[in-house]
Structure formats: C-alpha cells, structure tokens
PDB file of C-alpha atoms in Angstrom:
ATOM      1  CA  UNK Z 889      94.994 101.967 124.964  1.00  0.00           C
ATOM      2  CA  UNK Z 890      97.341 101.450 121.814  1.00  0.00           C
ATOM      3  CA  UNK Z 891     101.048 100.211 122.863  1.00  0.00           C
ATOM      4  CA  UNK Z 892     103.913  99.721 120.754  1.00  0.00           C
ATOM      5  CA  UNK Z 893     106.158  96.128 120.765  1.00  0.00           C
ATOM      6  CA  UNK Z 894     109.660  97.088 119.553  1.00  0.00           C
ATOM      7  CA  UNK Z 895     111.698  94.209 119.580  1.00  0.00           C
ATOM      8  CA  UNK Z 896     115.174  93.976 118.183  1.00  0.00           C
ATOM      9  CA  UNK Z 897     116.685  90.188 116.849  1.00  0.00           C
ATOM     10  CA  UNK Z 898     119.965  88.691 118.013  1.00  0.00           C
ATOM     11  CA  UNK Z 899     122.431  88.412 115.466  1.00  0.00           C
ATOM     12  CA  UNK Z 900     121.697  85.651 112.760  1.00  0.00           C
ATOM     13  CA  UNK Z 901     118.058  84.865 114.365  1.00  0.00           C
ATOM     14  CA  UNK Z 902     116.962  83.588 111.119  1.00  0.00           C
ATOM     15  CA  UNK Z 903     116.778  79.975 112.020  1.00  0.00           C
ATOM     16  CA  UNK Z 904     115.228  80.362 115.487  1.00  0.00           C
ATOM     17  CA  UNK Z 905     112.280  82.608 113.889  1.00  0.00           C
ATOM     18  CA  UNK Z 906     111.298  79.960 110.892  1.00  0.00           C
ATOM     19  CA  UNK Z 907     111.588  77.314 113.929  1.00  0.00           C
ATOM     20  CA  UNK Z 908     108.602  79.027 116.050  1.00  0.00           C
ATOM     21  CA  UNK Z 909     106.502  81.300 113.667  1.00  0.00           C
ATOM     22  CA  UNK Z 910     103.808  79.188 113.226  1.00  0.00           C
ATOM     23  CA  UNK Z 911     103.354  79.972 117.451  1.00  0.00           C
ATOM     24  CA  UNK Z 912     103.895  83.745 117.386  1.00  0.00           C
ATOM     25  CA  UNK Z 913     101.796  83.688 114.045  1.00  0.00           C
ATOM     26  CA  UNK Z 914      99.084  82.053 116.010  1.00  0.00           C
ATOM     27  CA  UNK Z 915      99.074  84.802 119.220  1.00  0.00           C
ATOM     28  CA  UNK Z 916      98.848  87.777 116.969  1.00  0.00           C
ATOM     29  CA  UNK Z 917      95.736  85.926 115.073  1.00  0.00           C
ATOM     30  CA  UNK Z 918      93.940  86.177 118.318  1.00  0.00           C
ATOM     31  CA  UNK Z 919      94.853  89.780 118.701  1.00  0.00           C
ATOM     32  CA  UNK Z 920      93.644  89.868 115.106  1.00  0.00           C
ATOM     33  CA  UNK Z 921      90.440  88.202 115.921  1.00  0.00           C
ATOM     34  CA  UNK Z 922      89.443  90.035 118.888  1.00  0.00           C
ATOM     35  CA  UNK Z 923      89.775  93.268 116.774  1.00  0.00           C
ATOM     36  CA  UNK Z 924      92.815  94.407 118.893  1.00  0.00           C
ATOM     37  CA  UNK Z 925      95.726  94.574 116.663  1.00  0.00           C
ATOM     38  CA  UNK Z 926      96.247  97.048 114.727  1.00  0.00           C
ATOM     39  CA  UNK Z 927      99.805  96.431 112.559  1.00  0.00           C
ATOM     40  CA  UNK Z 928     102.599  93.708 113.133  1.00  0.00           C
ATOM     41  CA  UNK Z 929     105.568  92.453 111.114  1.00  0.00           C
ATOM     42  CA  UNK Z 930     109.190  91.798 110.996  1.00  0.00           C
ATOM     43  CA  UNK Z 931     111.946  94.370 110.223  1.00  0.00           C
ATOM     44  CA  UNK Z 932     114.022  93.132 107.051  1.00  0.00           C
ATOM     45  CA  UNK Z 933     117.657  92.922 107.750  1.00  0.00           C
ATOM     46  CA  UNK Z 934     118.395  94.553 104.327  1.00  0.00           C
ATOM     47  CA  UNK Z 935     116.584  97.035 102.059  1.00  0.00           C
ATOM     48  CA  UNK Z 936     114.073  94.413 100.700  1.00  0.00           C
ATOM     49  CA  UNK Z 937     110.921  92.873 101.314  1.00  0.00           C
ATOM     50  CA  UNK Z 938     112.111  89.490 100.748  1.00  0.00           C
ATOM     51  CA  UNK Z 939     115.332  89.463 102.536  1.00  0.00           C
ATOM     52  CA  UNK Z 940     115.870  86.338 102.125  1.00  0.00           C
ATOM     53  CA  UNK Z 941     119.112  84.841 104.326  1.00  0.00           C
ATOM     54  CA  UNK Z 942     119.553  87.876 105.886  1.00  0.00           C
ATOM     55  CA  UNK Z 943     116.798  87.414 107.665  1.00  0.00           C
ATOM     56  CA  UNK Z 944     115.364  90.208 109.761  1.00  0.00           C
ATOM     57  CA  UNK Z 945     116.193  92.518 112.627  1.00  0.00           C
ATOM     58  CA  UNK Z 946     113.290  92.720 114.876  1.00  0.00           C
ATOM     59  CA  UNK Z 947     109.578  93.765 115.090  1.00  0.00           C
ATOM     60  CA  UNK Z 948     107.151  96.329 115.304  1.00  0.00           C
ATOM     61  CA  UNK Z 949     103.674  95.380 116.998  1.00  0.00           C
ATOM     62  CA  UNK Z 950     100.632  97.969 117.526  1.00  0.00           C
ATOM     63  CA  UNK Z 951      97.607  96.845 119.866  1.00  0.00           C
ATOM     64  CA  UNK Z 952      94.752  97.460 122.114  1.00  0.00           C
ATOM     65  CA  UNK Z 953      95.971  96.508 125.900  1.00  0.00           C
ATOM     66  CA  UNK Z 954      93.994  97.723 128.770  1.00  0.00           C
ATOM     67  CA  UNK Z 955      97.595  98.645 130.564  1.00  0.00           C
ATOM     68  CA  UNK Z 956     101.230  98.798 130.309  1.00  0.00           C
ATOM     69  CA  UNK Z 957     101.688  95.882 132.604  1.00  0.00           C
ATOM     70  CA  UNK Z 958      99.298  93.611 130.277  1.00  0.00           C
ATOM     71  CA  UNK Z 959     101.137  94.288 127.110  1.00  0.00           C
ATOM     72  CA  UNK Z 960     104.080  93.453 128.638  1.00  0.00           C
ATOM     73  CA  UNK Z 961     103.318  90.338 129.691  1.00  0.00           C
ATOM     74  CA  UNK Z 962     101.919  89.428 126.449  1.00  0.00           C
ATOM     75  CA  UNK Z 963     105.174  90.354 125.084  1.00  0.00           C
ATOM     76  CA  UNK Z 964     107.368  88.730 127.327  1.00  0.00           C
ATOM     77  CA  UNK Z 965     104.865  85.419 127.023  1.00  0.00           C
ATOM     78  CA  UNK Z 966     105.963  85.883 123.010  1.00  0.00           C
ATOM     79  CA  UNK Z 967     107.489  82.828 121.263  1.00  0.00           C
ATOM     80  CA  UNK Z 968     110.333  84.439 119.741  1.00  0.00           C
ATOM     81  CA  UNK Z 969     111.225  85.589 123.187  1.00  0.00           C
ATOM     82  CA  UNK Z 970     111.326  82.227 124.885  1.00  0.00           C
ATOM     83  CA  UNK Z 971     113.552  81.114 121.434  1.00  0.00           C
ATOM     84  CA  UNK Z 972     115.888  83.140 122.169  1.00  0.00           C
ATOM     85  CA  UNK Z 973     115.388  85.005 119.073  1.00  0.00           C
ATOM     86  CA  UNK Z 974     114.816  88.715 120.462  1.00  0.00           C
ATOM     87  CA  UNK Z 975     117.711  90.588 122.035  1.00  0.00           C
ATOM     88  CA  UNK Z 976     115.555  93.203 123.787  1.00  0.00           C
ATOM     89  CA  UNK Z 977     111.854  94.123 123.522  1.00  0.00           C
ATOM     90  CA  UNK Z 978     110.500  97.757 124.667  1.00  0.00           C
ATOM     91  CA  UNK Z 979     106.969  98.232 125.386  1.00  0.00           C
ATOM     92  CA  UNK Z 980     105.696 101.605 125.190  1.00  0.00           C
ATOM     93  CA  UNK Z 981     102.088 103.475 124.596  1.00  0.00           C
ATOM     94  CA  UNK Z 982     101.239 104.420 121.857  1.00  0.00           C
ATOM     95  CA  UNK Z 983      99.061 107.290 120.270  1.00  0.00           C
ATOM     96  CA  UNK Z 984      97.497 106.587 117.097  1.00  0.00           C
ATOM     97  CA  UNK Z 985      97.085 110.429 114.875  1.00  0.00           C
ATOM     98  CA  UNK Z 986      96.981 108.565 111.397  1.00  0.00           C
ATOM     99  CA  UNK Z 987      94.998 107.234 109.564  1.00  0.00           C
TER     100      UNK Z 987
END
C-alpha cells in the first residue's frame, strides 16, 4: 500500500538539511530502485523553486510499504529526523486516483 510522509522543518533548518542530504538522498534512491517510490521532495519556504536562504519547510514522500508500522519506521529511521531538522512527521495511507 501507498503512504504519505508529511514532515514539517524546524525553523531555519536550512543548515542541518545541506549537512545530511547526501544520507536521506541515498534512502529514497533505494526506494527509487526497488520501484517503490513514487514522488518525494522538499517544500520551498517561499513561492519559488529555488528558495534559496529561505530554505524549505518540510516534505512530502509517496511509497509502497507493506504496513503503517513499516513506513513509520522508515520515517522515523530518516536522516533529517535524527538532525534534528524535522519538527513533526505524520505518516498516513495513501490512495493513489491520478495519474
């Protein structure tokens, strides 16, 4: 089943993200690889895809888990969340309708 990763930055997480991307980067190529992910990326702080400085305000991932309880762990097993840089992180199923 598809499950949503909504996860929402501290303030100013900038720094702490560049410092450990290449890590998460490398955990959502596997999901990649294994054919289970289906969309990931950051949520820009401001109205821009290059938000520069202002840096972002949290995440959206979308993948194939085979429960609630196993997303979760890979979430909570997430770089960015042992960095400090996410605030909170939801996990919830997710229907795909489109495309």
């Amino acid at each position: 089943m598809l499950y949503a990763i909504i996860s929402e930055d501290i303030d100013d997480s900038l720094e702490k993200r560049l410092a450990v991307r290449p890590e998460h980067l490398k955990r959502l190529e596997v999901l990649k690889d294994e054919g289970r992910l289906v969309l990931a990326g950051p949520h820009p702080a401001v109205d821009s895809e290059d938000p520069g400085s202002a840096g972002f305000s949290g995440s959206l991932i979308v993948a194939e888990f085979d429960s609630l309880e196993a997303a979760r762990r890979w979430a909570d097993a997430d770089p960015y969340v042992a960095a400090g840089v996410y605030a909170q992180v939801r996990v919830k199923p997710f229907k795909r309708v489109l495309p």
